[in-house]
Coordinates of C-alpha atoms in Angstrom, one line a residue:
X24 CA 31.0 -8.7 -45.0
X25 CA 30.9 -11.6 -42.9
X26 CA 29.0 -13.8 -45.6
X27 CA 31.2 -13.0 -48.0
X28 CA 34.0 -14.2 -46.4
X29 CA 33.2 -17.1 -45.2
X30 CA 31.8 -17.9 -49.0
X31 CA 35.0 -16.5 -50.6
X32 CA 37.1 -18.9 -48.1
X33 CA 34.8 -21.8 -49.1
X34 CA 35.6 -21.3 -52.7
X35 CA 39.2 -20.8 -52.2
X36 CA 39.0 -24.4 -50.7
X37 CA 36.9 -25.5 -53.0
X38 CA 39.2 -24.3 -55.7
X39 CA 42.6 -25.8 -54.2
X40 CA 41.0 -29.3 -53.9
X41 CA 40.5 -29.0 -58.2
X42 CA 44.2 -27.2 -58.3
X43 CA 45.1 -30.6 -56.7
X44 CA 42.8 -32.8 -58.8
X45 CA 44.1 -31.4 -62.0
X46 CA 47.6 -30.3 -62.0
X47 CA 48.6 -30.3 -65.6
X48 CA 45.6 -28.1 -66.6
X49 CA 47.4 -24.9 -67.6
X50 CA 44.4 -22.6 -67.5
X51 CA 42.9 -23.9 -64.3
X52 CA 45.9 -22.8 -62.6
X53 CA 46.0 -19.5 -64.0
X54 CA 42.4 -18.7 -63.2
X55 CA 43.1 -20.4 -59.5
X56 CA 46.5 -18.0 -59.1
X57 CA 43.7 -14.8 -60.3
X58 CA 41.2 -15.5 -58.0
X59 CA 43.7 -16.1 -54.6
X60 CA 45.3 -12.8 -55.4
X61 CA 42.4 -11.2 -55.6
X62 CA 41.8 -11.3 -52.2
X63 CA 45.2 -8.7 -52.2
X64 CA 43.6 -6.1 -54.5
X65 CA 40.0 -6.4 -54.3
X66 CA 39.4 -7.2 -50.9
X67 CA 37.3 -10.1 -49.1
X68 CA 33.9 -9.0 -50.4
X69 CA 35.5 -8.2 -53.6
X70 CA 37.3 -11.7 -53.5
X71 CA 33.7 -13.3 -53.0
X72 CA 32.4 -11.6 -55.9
X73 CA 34.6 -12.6 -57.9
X74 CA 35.0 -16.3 -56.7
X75 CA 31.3 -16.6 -58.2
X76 CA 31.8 -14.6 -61.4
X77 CA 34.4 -17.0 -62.7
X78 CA 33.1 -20.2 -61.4
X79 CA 31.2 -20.2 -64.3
X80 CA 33.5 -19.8 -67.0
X81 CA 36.0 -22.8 -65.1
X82 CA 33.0 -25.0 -65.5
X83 CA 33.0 -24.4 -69.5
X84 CA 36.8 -25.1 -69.3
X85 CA 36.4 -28.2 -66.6
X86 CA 33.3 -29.4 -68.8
X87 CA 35.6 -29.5 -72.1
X88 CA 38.4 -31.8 -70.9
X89 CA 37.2 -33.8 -68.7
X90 CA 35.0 -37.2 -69.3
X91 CA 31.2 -37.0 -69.0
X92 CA 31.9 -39.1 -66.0
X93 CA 33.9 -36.8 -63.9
X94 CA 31.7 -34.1 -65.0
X95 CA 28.4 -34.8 -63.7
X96 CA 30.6 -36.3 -60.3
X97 CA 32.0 -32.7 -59.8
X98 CA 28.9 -30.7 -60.7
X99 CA 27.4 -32.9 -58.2
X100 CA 30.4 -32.3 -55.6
X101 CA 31.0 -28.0 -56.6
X102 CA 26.7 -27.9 -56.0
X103 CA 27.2 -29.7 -53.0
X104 CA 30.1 -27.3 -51.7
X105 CA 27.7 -24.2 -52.3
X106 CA 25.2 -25.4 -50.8
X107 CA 26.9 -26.0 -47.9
X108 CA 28.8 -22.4 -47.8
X109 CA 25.6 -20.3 -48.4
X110 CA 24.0 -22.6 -45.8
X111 CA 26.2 -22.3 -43.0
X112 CA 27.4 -18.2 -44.3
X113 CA 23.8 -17.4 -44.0
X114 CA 23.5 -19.0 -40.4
X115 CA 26.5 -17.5 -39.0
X116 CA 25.2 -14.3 -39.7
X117 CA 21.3 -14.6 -38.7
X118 CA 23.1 -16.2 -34.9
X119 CA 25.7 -14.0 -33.7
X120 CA 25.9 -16.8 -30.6
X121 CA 27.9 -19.1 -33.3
X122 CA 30.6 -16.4 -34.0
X123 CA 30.9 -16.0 -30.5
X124 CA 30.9 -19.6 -29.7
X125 CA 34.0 -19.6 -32.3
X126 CA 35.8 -16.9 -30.9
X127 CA 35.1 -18.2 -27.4
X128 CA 37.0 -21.6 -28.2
X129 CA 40.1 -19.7 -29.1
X130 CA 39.8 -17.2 -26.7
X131 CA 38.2 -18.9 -23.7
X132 CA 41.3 -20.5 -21.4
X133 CA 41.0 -21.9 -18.3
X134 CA 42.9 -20.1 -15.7
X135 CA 45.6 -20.7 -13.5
X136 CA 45.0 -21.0 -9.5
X137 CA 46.7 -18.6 -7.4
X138 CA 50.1 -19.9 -5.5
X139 CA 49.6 -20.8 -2.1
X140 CA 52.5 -19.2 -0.8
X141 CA 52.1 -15.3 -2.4
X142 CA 49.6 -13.4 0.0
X143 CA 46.6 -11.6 -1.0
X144 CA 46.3 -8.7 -1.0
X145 CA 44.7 -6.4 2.0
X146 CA 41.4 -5.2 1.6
X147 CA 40.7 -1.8 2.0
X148 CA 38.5 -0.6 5.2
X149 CA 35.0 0.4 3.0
X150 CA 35.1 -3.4 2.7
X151 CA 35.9 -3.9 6.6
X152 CA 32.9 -1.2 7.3
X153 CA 30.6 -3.3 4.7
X154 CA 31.5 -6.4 6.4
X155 CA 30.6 -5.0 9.7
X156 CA 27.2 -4.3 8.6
X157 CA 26.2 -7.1 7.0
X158 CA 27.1 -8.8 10.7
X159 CA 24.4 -6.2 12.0
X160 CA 21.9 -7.4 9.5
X161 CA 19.5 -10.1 11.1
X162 CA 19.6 -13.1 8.9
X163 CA 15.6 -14.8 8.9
X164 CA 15.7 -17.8 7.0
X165 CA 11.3 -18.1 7.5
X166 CA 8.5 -15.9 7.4
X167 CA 8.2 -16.9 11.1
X168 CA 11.4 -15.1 11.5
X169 CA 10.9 -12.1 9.2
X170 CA 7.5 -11.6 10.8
X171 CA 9.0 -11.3 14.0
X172 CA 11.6 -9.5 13.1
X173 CA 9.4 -6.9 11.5
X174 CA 7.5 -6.4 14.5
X175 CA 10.4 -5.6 16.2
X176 CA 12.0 -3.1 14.4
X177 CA 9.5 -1.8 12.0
X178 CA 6.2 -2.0 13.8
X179 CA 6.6 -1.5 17.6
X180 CA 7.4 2.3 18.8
X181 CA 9.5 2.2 21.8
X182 CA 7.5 2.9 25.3
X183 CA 9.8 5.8 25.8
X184 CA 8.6 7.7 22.2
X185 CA 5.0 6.7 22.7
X186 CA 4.7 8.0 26.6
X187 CA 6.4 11.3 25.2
X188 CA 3.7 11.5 22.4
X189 CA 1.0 10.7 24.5
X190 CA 1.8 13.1 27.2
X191 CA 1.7 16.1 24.5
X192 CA -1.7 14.6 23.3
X193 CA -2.8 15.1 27.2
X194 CA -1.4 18.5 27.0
X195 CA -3.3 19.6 24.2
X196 CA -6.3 17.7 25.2
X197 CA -6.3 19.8 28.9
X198 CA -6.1 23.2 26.8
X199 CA -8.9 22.4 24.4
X200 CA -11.0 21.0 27.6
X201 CA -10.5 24.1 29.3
X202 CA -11.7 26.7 26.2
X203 CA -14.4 25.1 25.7
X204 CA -16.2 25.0 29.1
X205 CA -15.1 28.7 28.8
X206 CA -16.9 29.3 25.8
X207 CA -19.8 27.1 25.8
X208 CA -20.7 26.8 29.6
X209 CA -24.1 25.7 28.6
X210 CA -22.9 23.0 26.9
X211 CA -23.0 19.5 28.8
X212 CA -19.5 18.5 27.5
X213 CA -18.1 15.7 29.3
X214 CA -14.6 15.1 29.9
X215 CA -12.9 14.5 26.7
X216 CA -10.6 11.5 26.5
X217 CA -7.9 9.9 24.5
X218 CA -9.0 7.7 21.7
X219 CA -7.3 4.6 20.1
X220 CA -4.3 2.9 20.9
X221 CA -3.1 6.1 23.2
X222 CA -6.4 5.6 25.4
X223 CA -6.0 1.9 25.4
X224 CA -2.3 2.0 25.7
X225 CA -1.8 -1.0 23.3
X226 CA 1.7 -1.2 21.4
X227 CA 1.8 1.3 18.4
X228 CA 3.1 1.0 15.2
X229 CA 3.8 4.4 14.4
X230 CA 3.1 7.8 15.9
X231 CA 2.1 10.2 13.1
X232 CA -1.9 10.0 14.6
X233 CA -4.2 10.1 17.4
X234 CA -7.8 11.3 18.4
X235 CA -9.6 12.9 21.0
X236 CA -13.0 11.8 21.8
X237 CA -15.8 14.3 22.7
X238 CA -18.9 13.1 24.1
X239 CA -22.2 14.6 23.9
X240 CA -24.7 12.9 26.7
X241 CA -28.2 13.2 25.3
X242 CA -31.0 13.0 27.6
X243 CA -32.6 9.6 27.4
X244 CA -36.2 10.8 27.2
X245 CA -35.7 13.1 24.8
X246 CA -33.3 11.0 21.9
X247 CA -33.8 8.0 20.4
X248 CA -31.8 6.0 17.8
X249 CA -33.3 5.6 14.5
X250 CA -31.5 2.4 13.0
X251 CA -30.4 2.8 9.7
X252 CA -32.9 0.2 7.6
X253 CA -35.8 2.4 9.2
X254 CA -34.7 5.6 7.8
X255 CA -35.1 7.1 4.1
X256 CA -31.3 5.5 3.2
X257 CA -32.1 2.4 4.5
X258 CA -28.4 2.3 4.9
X259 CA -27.7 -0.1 8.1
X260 CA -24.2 1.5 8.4
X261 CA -25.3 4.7 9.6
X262 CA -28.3 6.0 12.1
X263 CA -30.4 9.0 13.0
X264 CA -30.8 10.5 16.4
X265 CA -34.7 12.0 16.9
X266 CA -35.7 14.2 18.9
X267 CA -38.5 13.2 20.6
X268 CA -42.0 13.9 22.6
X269 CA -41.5 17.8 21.2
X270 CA -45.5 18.0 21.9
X271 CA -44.6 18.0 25.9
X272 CA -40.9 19.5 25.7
X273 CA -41.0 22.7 24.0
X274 CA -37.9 23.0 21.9
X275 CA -35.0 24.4 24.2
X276 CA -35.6 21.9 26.5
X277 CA -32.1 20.0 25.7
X278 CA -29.1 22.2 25.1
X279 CA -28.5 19.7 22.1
X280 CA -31.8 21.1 20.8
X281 CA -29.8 24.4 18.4
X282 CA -28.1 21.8 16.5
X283 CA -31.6 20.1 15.4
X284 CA -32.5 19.8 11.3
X285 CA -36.2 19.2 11.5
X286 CA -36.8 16.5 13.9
X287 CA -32.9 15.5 13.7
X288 CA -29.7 16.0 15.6
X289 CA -27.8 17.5 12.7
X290 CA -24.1 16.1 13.0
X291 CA -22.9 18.4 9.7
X292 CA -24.5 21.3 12.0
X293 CA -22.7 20.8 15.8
X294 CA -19.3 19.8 13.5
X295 CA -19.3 23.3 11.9
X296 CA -20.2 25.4 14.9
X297 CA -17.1 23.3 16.6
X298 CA -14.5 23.7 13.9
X299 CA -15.4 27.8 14.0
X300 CA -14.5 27.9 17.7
X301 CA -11.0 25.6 17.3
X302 CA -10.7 27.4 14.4
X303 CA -11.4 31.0 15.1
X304 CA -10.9 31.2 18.3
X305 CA -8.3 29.3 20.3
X306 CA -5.0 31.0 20.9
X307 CA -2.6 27.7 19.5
X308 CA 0.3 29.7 18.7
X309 CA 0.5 30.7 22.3
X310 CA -0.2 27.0 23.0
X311 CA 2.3 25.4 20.8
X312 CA 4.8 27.8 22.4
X313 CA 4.3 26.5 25.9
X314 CA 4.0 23.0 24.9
X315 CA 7.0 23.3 22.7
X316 CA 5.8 22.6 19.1
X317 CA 3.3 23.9 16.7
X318 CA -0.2 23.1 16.7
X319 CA -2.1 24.5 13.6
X320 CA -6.0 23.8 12.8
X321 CA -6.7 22.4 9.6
X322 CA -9.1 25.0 8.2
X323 CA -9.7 23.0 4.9
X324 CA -11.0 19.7 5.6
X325 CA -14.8 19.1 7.3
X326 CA -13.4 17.2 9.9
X327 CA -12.1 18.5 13.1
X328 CA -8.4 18.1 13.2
X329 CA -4.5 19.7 14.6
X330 CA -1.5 19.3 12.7
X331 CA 1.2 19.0 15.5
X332 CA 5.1 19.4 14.5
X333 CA 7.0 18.5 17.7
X334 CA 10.8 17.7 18.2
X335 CA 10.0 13.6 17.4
X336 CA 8.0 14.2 14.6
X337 CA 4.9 14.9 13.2
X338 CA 1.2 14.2 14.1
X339 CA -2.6 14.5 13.0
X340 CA -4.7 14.7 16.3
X341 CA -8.4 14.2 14.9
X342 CA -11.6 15.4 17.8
X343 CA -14.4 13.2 17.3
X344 CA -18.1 14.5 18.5
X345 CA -19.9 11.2 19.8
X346 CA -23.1 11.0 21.0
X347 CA -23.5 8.6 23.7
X348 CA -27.7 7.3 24.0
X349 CA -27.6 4.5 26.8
X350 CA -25.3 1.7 25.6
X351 CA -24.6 3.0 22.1
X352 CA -21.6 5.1 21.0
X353 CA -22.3 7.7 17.8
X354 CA -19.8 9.2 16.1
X355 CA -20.5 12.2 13.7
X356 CA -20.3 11.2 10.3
X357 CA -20.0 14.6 8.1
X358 CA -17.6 14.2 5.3
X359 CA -18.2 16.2 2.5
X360 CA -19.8 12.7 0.5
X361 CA -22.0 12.1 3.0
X362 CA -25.3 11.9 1.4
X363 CA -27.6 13.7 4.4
X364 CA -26.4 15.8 7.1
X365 CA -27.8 14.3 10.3
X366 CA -26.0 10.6 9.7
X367 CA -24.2 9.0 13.0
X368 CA -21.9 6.1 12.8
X369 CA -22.2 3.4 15.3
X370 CA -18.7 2.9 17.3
X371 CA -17.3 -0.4 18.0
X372 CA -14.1 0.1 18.7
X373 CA -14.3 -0.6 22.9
X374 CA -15.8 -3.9 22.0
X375 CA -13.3 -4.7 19.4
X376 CA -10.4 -4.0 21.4
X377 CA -11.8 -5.5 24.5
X378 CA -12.6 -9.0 22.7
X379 CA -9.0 -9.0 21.2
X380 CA -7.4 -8.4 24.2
X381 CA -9.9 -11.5 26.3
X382 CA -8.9 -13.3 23.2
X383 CA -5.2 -13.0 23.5
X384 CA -5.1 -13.2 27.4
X385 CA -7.3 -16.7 27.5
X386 CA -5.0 -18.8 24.9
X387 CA -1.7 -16.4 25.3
X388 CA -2.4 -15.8 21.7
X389 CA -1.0 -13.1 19.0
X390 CA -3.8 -11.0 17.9
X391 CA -2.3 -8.2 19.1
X392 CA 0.7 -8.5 17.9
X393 CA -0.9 -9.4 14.1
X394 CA -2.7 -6.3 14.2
X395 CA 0.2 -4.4 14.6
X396 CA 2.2 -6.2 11.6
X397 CA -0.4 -5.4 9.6
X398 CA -0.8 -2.1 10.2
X399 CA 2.8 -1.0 9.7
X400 CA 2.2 -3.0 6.3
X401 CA -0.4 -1.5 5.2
X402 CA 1.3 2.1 6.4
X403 CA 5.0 1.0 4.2
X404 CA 2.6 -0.1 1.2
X405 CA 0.4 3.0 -0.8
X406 CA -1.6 0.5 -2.2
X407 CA -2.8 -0.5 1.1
X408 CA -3.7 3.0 2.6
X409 CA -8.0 2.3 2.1
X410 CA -7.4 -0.7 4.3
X411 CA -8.1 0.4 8.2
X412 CA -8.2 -0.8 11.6
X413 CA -11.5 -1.3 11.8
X414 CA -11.0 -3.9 8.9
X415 CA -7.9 -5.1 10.1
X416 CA -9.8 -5.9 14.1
X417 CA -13.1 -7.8 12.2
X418 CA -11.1 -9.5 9.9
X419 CA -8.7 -11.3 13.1
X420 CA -12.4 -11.3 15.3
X421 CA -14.1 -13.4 12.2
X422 CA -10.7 -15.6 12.0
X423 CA -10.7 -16.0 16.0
X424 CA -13.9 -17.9 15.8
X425 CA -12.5 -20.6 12.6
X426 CA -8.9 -20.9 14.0
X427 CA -7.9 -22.2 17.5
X428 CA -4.3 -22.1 17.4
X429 CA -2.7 -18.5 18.1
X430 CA -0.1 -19.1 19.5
X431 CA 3.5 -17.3 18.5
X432 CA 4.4 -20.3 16.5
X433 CA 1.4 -20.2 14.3
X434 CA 2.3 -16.3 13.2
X435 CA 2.9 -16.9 9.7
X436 CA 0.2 -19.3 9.2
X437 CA -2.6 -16.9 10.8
X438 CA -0.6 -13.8 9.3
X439 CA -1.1 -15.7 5.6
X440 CA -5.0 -17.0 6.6
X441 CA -5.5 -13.1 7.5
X442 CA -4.4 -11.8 3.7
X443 CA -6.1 -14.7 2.3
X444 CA -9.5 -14.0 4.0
X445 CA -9.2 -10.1 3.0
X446 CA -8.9 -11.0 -1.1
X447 CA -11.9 -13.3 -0.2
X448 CA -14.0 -10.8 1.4
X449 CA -12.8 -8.1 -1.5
X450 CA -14.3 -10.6 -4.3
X451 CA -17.4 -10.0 -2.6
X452 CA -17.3 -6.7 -1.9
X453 CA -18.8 -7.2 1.8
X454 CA -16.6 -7.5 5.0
X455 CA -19.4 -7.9 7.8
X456 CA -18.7 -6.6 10.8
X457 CA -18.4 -9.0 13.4
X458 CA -21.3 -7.6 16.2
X459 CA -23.3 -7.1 13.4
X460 CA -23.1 -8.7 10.0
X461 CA -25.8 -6.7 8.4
X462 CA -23.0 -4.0 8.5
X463 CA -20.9 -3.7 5.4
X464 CA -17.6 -1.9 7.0
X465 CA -16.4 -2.2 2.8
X466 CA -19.6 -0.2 2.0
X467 CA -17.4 3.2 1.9
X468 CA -15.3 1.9 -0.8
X469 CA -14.9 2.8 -4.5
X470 CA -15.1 -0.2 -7.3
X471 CA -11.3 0.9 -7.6
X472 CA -10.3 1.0 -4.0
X473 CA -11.4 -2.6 -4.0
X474 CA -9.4 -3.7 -7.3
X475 CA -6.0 -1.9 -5.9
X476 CA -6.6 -3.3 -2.1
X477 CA -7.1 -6.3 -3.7
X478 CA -3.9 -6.5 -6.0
X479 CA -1.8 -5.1 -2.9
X480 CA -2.6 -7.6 -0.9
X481 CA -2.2 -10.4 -3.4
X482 CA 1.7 -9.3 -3.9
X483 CA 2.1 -9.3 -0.2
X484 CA 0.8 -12.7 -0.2
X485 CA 2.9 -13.8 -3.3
X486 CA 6.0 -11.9 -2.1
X487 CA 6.2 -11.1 2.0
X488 CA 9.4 -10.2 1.2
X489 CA 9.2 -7.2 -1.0
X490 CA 7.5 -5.7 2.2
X491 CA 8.9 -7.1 5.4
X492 CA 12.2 -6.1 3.5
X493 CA 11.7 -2.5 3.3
X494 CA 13.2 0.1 5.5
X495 CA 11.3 2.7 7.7

């Protein structure tokens, strides 16, 4: 409809300009009077058709009295004219934008200021209470400041929350302690200790986990650790313990000696008699009720762990069987995946922690304090969740010995190099660990896990924002 009014206007015009030219010619103004009432009975799309339909039979007429002259001089100037109409009634309607730049001319008026002397009008009080919280709002201008700011209130637990948390983990660590030198009285057990950041009492990010460590003191003489490139894995991440000199100590001779698979200390083996007793045995109903929460074993993974609902929240207290040969800490590695059931992992984590902390005390640096941004990140961020602290300790160790300057001001440009160096280390596919670098500590992860940690971290070095941003 749109073209054909614009092309029926056009030839209106076009036809008032001849009404004008020839004013004596009797039947050019009768077909000019039919074709501008037409627009009356017939409509604007009707008026168009009909515009065209009797252009041609005015030519005849126009062609018969005028001079050969003026006749090629108007064909000329009437070809010209539609030209121009279809030309500029077919753009109109392909762009929309020029109708609406035409209305917007007529339409489009500046407005007139406000007087001075009338008052405004009072806001109402969901814009006072709006106001008032934007005020509470921090404002960080820098990733220095956001960084900082996101430590505070989104990665730090306050000392209050985490002494409650770790008294209840000391609770339930006394009551476990006490079963089992009741059941097993034959067992060598030592003490068993809180694990982590609860035994360390370094600043927390969040409080939904914690461990227990239980260690298992072998006799010296009679265990030895097989490193993993001498065993049939030849898999440097993981380790056998052997039993040895069986030709002069009958079997029986250790207490460790029922959990033995052939000539091996069968971690799958002591992890399963364990998880019957917490299991099968231990009263935590009647616990939970005199520590005031709920403990519950899970029955359903192959790890040892207690689901704990308490007042503050929830938590996942994992018991980890080490064995402890001289100066070497083994934990028992017996996830369903594992591909043999006598593998130990080789602990770190003392050593870690104890470097970062010399670290941080000699230069009055930020390690620390790094760690725990980027473990609340990688908590607020799904993507993130195969990244660990393990990872997260080697990566700021490797980084320690390349960068001097650790100091609070340099927290954005160490919390950028730290990202930066993970994407590097995911391209390969190896993140050595830093006491030994023939350990792969990525060596656990899937082709995928690698391609998502790797896009993850790439946004949150592209966009800090998006994360430091979001609410617990």
């Amino acid at each position: 409809m749109c073209l054909g009014y614009t092309l029926g206007v056009k030839m209106a015009e076009l036809q008032i300009r001849k009404k004008e030219k020839k004013s004596g010619d009797g039947i050019g103004t009768m077909v000019d009077f039919l074709l501008a009432n037409a627009r009356l009975v017939l409509g604007v799309g009707g008026a168009a058709m009909l515009g065209i339909a009797t252009l041609a039979v005015k030519r005849l007429i126009d062609r018969a009295t005028s001079t050969p002259s003026d006749k090629e001089a108007e064909e000329k100037a009437e070809q010209k004219s539609i030209e121009e109409s279809w030309k500029e009634a077919v753009l109109k309607k392909a762009s929309p934008t020029l109708r609406r730049k035409e209305d917007l001319e007529h339409h489009c008026a500046p407005l007139s200021l406000p007087d001075p002397s009338q008052k405004m009008p009072a806001t109402g009080t969901s814009q006072v209470k709006a106001s008032d919280e934007i005020k509470k709002i921090p404002i960080c201008f820098t990733l220095q400041e956001r960084l900082l700011n996101y430590h505070t209130h989104h990665a730090s637990v306050p000392e209050v929350q985490m002494e409650e948390a770790r008294q209840l983990v000391l609770d339930i660590k006394k009551e476990l302690q006490e079963f089992l030198h009741a059941k097993h009285p034959e067992m060598p057990f030592l003490a068993l200790h809180l694990g982590g950041s609860f035994g360390n009492r370094l600043p927390m990010s969040c409080l939904d986990h914690a461990c227990l460590i239980m260690p298992l003191v072998l006799e010296p003489d009679l265990w030895c650790v097989i490193p993993g490139q001498k065993t049939i894995l030849s898999d440097p991440n993981f380790c056998m313990v052997k039993r040895i000199d069986l030709e002069y100590t009958s079997r029986g001779s250790s207490p460790w000696d029922r959990f033995l698979v052939g000539a091996y200390l069968s971690s799958r083996t002591m992890v399963q008699s364990l998880h019957k007793t917490i299991v099968g045995s231990i009263n935590w109903p009647a616990i939970g009720t005199v520590l005031d929460c709920t403990i519950k074993p899970d029955i359903t993974s192959d790890e040892l762990k207690l689901e704990v609902v308490h007042p503050n929240g929830h938590m996942i207290i994992r018991i980890l069987p080490m064995a402890v040969i001289k100066d070497a800490d083994l934990l028992a590695h017996c996830c369903a995946t594992a591909p043999a059931e006598n593998l130990w992992q080789r602990s770190f984590y003392k050593k870690e922690v104890s470097r970062l902390q010399e670290l941080d005390s000699s230069d009055s640096g930020i390690r620390l304090k790094c760690l725990q941004i980027l473990k609340g990140i990688c908590r607020d961020c799904p993507s993130l969740c195969h990244l660990n602290s393990t990872h997260l300790r080697h990566i700021l160790l490797h980084l320690s010995t390349e960068s001097s300057d650790w100091t609070e001001t340099a927290l954005a440009d160490r919390f950028l190099q730290v990202l930066e160096e993970l994407i590097g280390y995911l391209d390969k596919g190896f993140l050595p660990s830093y006491f030994n670098d023939k350990l792969n500590l990525f060596s656990s992860l899937k082709a995928e896990d690698i391609e998502e940690l790797g896009y993850g971290l790439y946004q949150v070095f592209s966009e800090p924002d998006d994360v430091l941003k979001r609410e617990r």
